[in-house]
Structure formats: structure tokens, C-alpha cells
Short mmCIF file of C-alpha atoms and ligand atoms in Angstrom, two decimals:
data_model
loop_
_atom_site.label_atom_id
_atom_site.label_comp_id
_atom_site.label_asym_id
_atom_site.label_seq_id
_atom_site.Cartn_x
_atom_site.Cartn_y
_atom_site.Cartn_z
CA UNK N 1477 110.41 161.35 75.63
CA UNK N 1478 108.41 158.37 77.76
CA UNK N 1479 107.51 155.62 75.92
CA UNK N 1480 104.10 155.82 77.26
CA UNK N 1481 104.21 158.95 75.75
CA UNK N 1482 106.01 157.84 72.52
CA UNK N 1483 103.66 154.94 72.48
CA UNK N 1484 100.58 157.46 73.15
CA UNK N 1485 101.34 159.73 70.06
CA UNK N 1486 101.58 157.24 67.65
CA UNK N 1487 98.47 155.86 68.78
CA UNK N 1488 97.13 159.05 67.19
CA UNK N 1489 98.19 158.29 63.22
CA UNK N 1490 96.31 157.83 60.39
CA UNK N 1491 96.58 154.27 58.86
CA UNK N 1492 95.95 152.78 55.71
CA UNK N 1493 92.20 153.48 54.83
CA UNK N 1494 92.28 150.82 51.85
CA UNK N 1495 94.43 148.94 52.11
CA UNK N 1496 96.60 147.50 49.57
CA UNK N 1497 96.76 143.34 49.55
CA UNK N 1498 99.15 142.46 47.07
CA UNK N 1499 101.81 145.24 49.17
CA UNK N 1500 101.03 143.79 52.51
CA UNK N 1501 100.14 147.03 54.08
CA UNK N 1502 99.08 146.95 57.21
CA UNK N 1503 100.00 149.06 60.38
CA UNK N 1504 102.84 148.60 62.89
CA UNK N 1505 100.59 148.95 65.88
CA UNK N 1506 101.60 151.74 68.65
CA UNK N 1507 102.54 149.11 71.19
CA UNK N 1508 105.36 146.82 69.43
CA UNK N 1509 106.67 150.30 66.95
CA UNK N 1510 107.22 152.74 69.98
CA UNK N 1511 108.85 149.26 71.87
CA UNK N 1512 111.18 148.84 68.45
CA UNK N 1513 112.59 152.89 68.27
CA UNK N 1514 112.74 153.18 72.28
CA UNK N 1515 115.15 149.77 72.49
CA UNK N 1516 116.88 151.06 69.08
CA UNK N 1517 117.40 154.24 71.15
CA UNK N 1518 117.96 153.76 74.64
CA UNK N 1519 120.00 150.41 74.47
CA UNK N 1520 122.08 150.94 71.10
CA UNK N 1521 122.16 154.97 70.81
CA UNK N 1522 120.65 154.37 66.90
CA UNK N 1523 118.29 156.96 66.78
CA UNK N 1524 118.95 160.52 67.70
CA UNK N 1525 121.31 162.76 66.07
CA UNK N 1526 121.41 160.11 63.34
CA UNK N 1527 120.03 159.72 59.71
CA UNK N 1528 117.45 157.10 59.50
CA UNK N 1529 115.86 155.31 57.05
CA UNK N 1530 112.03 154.02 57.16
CA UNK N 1531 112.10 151.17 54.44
CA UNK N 1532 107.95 150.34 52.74
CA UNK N 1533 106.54 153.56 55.24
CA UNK N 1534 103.45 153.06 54.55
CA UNK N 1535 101.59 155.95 56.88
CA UNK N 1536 104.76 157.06 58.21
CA UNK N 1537 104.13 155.18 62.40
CA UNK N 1538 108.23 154.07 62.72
CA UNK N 1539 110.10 156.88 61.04
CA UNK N 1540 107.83 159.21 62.87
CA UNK N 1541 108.69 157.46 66.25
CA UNK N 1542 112.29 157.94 64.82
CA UNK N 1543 111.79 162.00 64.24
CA UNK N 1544 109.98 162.35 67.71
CA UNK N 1545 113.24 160.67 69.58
CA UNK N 1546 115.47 163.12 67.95
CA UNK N 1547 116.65 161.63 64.81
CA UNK N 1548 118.40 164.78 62.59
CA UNK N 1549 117.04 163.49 59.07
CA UNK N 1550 114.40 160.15 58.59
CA UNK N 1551 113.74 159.32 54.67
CA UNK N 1552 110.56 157.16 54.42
CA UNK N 1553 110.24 155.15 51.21
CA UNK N 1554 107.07 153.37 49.97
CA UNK N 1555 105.94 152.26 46.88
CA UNK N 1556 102.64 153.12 46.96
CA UNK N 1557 101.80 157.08 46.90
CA UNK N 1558 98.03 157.15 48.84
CA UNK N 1559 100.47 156.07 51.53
CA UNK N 1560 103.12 158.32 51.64
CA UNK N 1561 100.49 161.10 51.34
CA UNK N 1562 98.95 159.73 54.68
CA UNK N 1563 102.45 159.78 55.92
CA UNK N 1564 102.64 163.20 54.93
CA UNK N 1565 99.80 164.26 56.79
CA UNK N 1566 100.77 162.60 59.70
CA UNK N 1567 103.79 164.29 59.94
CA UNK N 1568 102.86 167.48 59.64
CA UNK N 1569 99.84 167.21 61.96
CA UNK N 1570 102.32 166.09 65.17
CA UNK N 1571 105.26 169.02 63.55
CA UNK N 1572 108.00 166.73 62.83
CA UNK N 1573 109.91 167.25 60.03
CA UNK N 1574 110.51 163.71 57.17
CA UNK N 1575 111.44 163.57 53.83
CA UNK N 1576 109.53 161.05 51.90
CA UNK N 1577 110.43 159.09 48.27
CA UNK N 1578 108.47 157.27 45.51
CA UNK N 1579 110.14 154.41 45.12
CA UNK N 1580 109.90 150.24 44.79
CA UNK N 1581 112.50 149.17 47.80
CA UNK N 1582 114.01 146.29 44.73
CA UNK N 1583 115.07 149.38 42.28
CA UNK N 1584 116.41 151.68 45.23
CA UNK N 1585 119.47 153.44 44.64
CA UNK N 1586 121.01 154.95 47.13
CA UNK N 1587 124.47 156.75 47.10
CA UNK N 1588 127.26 156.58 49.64
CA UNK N 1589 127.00 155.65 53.66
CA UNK N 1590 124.97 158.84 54.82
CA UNK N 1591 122.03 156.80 56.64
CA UNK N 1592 123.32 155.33 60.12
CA UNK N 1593 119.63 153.50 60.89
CA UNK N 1594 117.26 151.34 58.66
CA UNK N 1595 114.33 150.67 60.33
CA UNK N 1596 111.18 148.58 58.79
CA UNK N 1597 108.48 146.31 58.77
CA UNK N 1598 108.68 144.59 56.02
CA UNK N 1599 106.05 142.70 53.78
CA UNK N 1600 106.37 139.37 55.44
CA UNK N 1601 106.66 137.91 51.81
CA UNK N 1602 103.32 135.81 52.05
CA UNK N 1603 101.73 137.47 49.10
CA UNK N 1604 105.20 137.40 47.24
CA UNK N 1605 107.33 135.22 47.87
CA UNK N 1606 111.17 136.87 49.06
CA UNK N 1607 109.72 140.42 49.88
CA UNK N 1608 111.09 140.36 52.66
CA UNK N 1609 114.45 138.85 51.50
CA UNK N 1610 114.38 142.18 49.30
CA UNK N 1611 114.00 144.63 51.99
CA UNK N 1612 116.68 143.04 54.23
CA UNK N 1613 119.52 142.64 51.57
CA UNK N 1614 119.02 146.48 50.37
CA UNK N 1615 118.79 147.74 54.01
CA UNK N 1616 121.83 146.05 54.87
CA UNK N 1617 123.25 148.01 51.88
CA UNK N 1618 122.27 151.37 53.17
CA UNK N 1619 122.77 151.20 56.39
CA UNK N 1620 126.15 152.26 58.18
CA UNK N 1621 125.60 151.12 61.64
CA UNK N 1622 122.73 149.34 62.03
CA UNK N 1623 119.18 147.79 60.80
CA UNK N 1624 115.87 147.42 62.62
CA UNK N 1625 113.52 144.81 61.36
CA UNK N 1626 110.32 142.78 62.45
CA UNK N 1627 109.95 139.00 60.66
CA UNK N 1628 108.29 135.79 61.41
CA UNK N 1629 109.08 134.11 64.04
CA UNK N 1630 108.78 130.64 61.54
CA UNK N 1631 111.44 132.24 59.73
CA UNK N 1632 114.05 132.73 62.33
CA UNK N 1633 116.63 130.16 60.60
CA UNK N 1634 116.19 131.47 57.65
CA UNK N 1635 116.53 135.19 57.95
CA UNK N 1636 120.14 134.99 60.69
CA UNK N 1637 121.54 132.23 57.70
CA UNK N 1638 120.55 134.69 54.93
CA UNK N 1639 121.74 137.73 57.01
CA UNK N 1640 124.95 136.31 57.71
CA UNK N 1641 125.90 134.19 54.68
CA UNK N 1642 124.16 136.69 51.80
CA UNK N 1643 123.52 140.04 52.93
CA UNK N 1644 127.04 140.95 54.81
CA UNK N 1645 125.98 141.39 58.48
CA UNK N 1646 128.41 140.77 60.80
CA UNK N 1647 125.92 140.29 63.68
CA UNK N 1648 121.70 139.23 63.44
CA UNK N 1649 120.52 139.00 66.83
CA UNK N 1650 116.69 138.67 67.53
CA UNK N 1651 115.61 141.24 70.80
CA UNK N 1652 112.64 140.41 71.03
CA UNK N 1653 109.53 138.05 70.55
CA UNK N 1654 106.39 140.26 70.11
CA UNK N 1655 102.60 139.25 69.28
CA UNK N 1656 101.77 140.43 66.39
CA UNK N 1657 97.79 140.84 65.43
CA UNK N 1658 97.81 141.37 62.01
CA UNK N 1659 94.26 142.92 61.76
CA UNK N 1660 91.16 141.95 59.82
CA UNK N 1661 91.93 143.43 56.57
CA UNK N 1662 92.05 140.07 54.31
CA UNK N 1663 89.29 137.82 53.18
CA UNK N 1664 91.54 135.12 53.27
CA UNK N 1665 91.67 135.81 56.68
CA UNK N 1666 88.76 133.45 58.14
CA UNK N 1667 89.80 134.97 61.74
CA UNK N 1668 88.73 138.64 62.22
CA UNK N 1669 92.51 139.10 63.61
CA UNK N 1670 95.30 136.68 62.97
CA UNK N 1671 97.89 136.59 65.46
CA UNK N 1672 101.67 136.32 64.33
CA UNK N 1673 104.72 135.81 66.72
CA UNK N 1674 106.79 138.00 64.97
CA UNK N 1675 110.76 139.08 66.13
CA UNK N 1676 112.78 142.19 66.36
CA UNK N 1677 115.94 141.55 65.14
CA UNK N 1678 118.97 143.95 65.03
CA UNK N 1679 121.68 143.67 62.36
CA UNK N 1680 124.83 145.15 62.35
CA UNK N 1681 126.70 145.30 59.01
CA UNK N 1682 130.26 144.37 58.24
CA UNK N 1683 131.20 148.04 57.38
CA UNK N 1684 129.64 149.07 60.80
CA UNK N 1685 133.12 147.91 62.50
CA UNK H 21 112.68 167.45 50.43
CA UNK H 22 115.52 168.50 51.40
CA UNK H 23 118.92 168.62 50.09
CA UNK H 24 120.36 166.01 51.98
CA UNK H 25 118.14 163.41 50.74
CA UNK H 26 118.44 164.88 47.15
CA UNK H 27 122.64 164.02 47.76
CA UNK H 28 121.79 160.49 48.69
CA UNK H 29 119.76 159.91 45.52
CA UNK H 30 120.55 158.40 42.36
CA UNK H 31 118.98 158.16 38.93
CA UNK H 32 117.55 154.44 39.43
CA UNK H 33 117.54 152.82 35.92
CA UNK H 34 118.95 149.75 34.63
CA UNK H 35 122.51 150.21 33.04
CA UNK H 36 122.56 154.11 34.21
CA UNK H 37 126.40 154.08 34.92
CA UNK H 38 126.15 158.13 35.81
CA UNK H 39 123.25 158.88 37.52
CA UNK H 40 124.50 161.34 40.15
CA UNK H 41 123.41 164.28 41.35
CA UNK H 42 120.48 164.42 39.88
CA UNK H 43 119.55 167.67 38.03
CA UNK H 44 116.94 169.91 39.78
CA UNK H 45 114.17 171.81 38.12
CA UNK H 46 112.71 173.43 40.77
CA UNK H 47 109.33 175.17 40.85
CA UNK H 48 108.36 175.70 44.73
CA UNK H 49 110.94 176.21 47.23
CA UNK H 50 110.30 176.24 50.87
CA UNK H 51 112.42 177.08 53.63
CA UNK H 52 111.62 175.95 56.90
CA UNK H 53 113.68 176.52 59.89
CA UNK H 54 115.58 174.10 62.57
CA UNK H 55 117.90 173.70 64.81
CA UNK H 56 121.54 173.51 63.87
CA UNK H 57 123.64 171.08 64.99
CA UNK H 58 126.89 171.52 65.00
CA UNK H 59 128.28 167.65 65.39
CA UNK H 60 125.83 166.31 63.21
CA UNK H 61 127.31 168.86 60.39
CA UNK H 62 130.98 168.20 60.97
CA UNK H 63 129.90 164.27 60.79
CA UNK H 64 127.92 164.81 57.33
CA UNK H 65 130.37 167.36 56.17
CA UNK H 66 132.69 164.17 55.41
CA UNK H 67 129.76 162.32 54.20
CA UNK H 68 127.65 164.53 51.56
CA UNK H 69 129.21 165.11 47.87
CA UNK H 70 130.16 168.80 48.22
CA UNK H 71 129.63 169.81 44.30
CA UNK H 72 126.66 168.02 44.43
CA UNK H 73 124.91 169.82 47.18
CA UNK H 74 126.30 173.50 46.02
CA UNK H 75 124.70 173.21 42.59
CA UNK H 76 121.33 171.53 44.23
CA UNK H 77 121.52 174.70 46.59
CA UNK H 78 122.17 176.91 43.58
CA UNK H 79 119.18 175.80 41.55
CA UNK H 80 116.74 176.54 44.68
CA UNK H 81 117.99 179.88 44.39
CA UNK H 82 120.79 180.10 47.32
CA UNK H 83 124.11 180.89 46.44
CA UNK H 84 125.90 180.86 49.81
CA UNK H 85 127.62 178.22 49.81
CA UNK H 86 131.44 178.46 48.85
CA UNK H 87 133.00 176.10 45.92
CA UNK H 88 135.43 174.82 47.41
CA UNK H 89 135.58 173.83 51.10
CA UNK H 90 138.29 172.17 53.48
CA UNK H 91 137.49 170.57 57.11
CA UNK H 92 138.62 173.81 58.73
CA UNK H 93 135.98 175.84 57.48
CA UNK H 94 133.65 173.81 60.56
CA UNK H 95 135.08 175.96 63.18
CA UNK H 96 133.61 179.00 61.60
CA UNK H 97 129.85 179.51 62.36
CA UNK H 98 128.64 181.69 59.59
CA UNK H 99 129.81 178.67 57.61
CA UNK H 100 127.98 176.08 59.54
CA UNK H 101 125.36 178.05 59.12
CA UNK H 102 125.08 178.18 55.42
CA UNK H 103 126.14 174.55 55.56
CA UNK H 104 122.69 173.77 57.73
CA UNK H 105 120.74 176.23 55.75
CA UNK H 106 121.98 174.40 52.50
CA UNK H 107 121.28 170.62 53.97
CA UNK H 108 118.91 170.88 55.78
CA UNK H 109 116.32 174.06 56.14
CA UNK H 110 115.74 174.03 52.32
CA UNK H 111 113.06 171.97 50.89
CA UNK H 112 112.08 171.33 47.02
CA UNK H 113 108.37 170.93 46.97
CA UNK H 114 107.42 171.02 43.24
CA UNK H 115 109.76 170.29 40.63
CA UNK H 116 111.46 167.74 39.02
CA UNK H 117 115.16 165.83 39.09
CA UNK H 118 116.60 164.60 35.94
CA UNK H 119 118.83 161.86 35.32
CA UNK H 120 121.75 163.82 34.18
CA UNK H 121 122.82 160.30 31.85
CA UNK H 122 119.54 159.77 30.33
CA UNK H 123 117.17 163.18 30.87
CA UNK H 124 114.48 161.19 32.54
CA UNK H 125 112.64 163.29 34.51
CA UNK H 126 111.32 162.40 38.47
CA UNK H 127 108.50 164.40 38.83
CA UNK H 128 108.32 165.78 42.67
CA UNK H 129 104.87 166.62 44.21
CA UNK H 130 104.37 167.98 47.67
CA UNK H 131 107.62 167.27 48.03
CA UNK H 132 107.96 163.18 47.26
CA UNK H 133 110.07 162.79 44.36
CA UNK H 134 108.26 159.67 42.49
CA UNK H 135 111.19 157.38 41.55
CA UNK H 136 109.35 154.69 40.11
CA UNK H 137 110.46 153.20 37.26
CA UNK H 138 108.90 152.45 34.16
CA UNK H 139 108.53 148.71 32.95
CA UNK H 140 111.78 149.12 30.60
CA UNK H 141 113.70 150.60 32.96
CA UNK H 142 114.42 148.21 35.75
C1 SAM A 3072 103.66 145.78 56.69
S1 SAM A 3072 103.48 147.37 55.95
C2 SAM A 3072 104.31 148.38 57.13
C3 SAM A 3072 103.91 149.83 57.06
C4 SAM A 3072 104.61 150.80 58.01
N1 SAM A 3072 106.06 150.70 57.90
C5 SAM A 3072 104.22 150.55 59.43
O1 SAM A 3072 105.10 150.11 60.15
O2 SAM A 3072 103.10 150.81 59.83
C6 SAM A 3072 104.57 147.22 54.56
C7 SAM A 3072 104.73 148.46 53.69
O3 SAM A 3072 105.66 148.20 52.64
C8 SAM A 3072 105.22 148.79 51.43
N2 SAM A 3072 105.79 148.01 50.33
C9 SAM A 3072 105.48 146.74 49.95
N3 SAM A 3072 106.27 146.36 48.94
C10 SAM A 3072 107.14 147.39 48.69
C11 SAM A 3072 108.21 147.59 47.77
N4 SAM A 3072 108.56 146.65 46.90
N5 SAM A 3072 108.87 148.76 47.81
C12 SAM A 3072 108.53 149.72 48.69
N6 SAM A 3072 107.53 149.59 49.58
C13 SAM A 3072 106.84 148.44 49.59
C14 SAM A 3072 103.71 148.73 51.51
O4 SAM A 3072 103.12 149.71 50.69
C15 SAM A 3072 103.47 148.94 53.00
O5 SAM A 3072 103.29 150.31 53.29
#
């Protein structure tokens, strides 16, 4: 598949109609999620034919993206159920096939090394504090060969020392810078849209070698 | 869901020592069809807890699947076959899973197993 076309269908999804504060939900916009599964595809062979993981869902935009480049199995977890019911929907309505599960990302308990790919966008950890610190450290548990993930750029120190030193990944290597317009869902937001330079990073974990 | 997710999860409660496979009370099945691949089956076939996924497949009502299996069995493809059918084309869409430690039960509802734990659990 093109990544216009990639980039095209996921324009189509549902997002969050109300959404959530306190869970950080909003949307990975079509642009910077069809960039993040094409590169995990095309430049590191992450994606199809593997078993992929889609870490806080929400409506389903980057494990979809994973299903529609040929991923065999993509698991989307979420907390929050109105989500994963969008997710569902979304799903179904562009015929891919994902598996979806209830669960808080700090209580997940997954057995054995079946899922090659983590990919997420995580709560960026500004409504509480280490979210994201949370989702990294279990992803890097999951994973066997490699995990996707977007953070603040203002964090960049902070998440390749935490990586490397606490979480067991032999490699943390930021891809890309990308814009990120986090849209006008907050009050606290004076802004209508509050741009966020936000990286890709790819980590590789020990076990991977 | 399918069964291949259902092998990767465990019962998720603080101090659960044994809480895999989960048991499944199932109360909708659906089957729906896909391709089979064969190298991503011979990959999984080392990865997926073979007793685990035979019972799972067993309480949805197919009984295909042989006890006891070695790595030759993934040149044969009415195995692989059964194997993918098993894995993959089977889904649990209303049901539960139980912790087989502590009996807690995961409800599943349009088939998303809620895994959330209570406040004394975690
Ligand atoms: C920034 S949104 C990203 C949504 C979606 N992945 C996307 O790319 O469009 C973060 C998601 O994480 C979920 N979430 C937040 N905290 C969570 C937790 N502790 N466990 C599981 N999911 C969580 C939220 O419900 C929300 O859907």
C-alpha cells in the first residue's frame, strides 16, 4: 500500500467524540501515524507478517495502519471502553481484522515473547506525571524485536537515559522530529491548537539480539 | 478475540502466582475466515503454549486439534490448517475468562475481554 493511500484511509476514522482529559486522549493525526507504520515497515521490516501491539488505542488509527500493511495479528489495549468500541467500529467499517483488550497499560500482564512490534502514542504524562514512563517500561517488556513510540521532544534526555539505564533497550534512537498539533480539546488550552515537537523514537530491546 | 491473544493473556491480579490460561466460558463463537500463512504458523508454533490453546479451542467447541504435537507435524497441511483455524479464524465474542487461581471472572463483550482490575486487586 502507498502511503498517500495509507495516510488517506486513516484520514477516514472515527476519533474520540468526548474526550477523556485526565487519559490524555487525543488522536494520532493521519499525517505523522501513517509516517510512523510506513518507516516501521519499509525501513525496519516491523510490521507485516508480525504480531503487533497498539499500547492506550484509543479509536484504533496506529494498529489499524498496522493491520492495513499486513501485520498477521495487532492487539489494541486501552483503558477506557467508549474507545475501544470506536476502535471497534473502525475496524470493521475498513474490513481489517484486530483483537482489542480492557485493560490499564500499569496492570498488563502479558505472557511469553509472542508480540514482535509495540507501537503507541502514549499519554505524554502532563496530566499524570510518569504515564509515559509506564507505557515505555511495559512495552519494552512485551516486545521481542522492537517498539514504536512518539514523546516530547523536551524530554529527549530523559526518555534515551531511562530507556537505556531502566527499561533494558539495547538501542533508543529518535527517527524523526514531527509537529505535533495537539487539537483544541482542553480548556487549559488558551490556544485553539497547541503545537508540540514531538519525536519518533525506535527501541530495540536487549532480548531482540 | 481470538485464540492467540487469549494464549498471551494472563489473570492480572496482585500476588496471582498461576494465572495462566485463563479458563473460557464461552457464550458466542464466531468464526471468521483468513488467509493461512504458513511461516507465520511454524514461527508461532514455537511461541504459543500448546495445552493452552487446545483446551481454549476445545471450549469454543473445536476439537481438531491433536494433544500432543512435535515440530514435524508443520510439514503436513491438514495440520496447519487446524493449527490456523485454532489461532487464528476463531473468535470468542461473549463470554467470560476466569482466573483459574482465584475464579475471578473477565467478562468479554463484543469481543473485548475487560481486564480491569478492581481497587483491591492491583
Ligand atoms: C494520546 S492518546 C492516543 C490514542 C491512539 N493511540 C491514537 O494514536 O490515536 C492516549 C491513549 O491512551 C489511553 N490511556 C491513557 N492511560 C492509559 C492507561 N493507563 N492504560 C491504558 N490506556 C491508557 C487513552 O485512553 C488514550 O486512548
Amino acid at each position: 500500500m502507498k502511503l498517500k493511500q495509507l495516510e488517506g484511509l486513516l484520514g477516514d476514522l472515527q476519533q474520540f467524540s468526548n474526550p477523556k482529559i485526565e487519559l490524555e486522549q487525543y488522536p494520532t493525526g493521519p499525517h505523522i501515524a501513517s509516517r510512523m507504520l510506513y518507516t516501521a515497515e519499509n525501513s525496519f521490516g516491523d510490521v507485516s507478517d508480525k504480531v503487533v501491539a497498539d499500547f492506550g488505542c484509543g479509536c484504533g488509527t496506529l494498529g489499524i495502519a498496522a493491520t492495513l500493511l499486513g501485520a498477521e495479528h495487532v492487539v489494541g489495549i486501552d483503558v477506557d471502553a467508549q474507545s475501544l468500541e470506536v476502535a471497534s467500529l473502525n475496524a470493521e467499517e475498513l474490513e481489517v481484522q484486530m483483537n482489542f483488550v480492557q485493560c490499564d497499560i500499569k496492570n498488563l500482564q502479558f505472557r511469553g515473547l509472542t508480540i514482535d512490534t509495540v507501537v503507541m502514542n502514549p499519554p505524554f504524562g502532563t496530566r499524570k506525571k510518569g504515564a509515559d514512563m509506564v507505557f515505555l517500561s511495559s512495552a519494552l517488556k512485551v516486545a521481542s524485536q522492537a517498539v514504536y513510540s512518539l514523546h516530547k521532544t523536551s524530554t529527549r534526555d530523559h526518555i534515551k537515559r531511562a530507556a537505556l539505564r531502566d527499561f533494558n533497550a539495547s538501542t533508543a534512537e529518535v527517527l524523526c522530529e514531527l509537529i505535533y498539533d495537539v487539537p483544541q480539546l482542553y480548556k487549559f488550552h488558551k490556544k485553539r491548537e497547541v503545537d508540540i515537537a514531538v519525536d519518533l523514537w525506535r527501541f530495540v530491546p536487549k532480548r531482540a539480539q | 478475540m481470538r485464540l492467540l491473544t487469549h494464549n498471551m493473556l494472563s489473570c492480572n491480579i496482585k500476588g496471582v502466582t498461576n494465572g495462566f490460561p485463563l479458563i473460557i466460558e464461552a457464550e458466542k463463537v464466531l468464526e471468521k475466515p483468513v488467509d493461512l500463512n504458513p511461516d507465520f504458523l511454524r514461527n508461532m508454533f514455537h511461541k504459543v503454549e500448546w495445552k493452552a490453546l487446545v483446551d481454549a479451542a476445545k471450549s469454543l467447541g473445536y476439537s481438531e486439534l491433536p494433544e500432543s504435537v512435535d515440530p514435524a507435524m508443520l510439514e503436513s497441511p491438514e495440520f496447519l490448517h487446524r493449527f490456523h483455524h485454532a489461532l487464528l479464524e476463531l473468535h470468542l465474542e461473549e463470554g467470560a475468562l476466569v482466573c483459574p487461581e482465584t475464579g475471578r471472572k473477565f467478562p468479554v463483550n463484543k469481543g473485548i475481554p475487560n481486564m480491569l482490575l478492581h481497587e483491591d486487586e492491583v
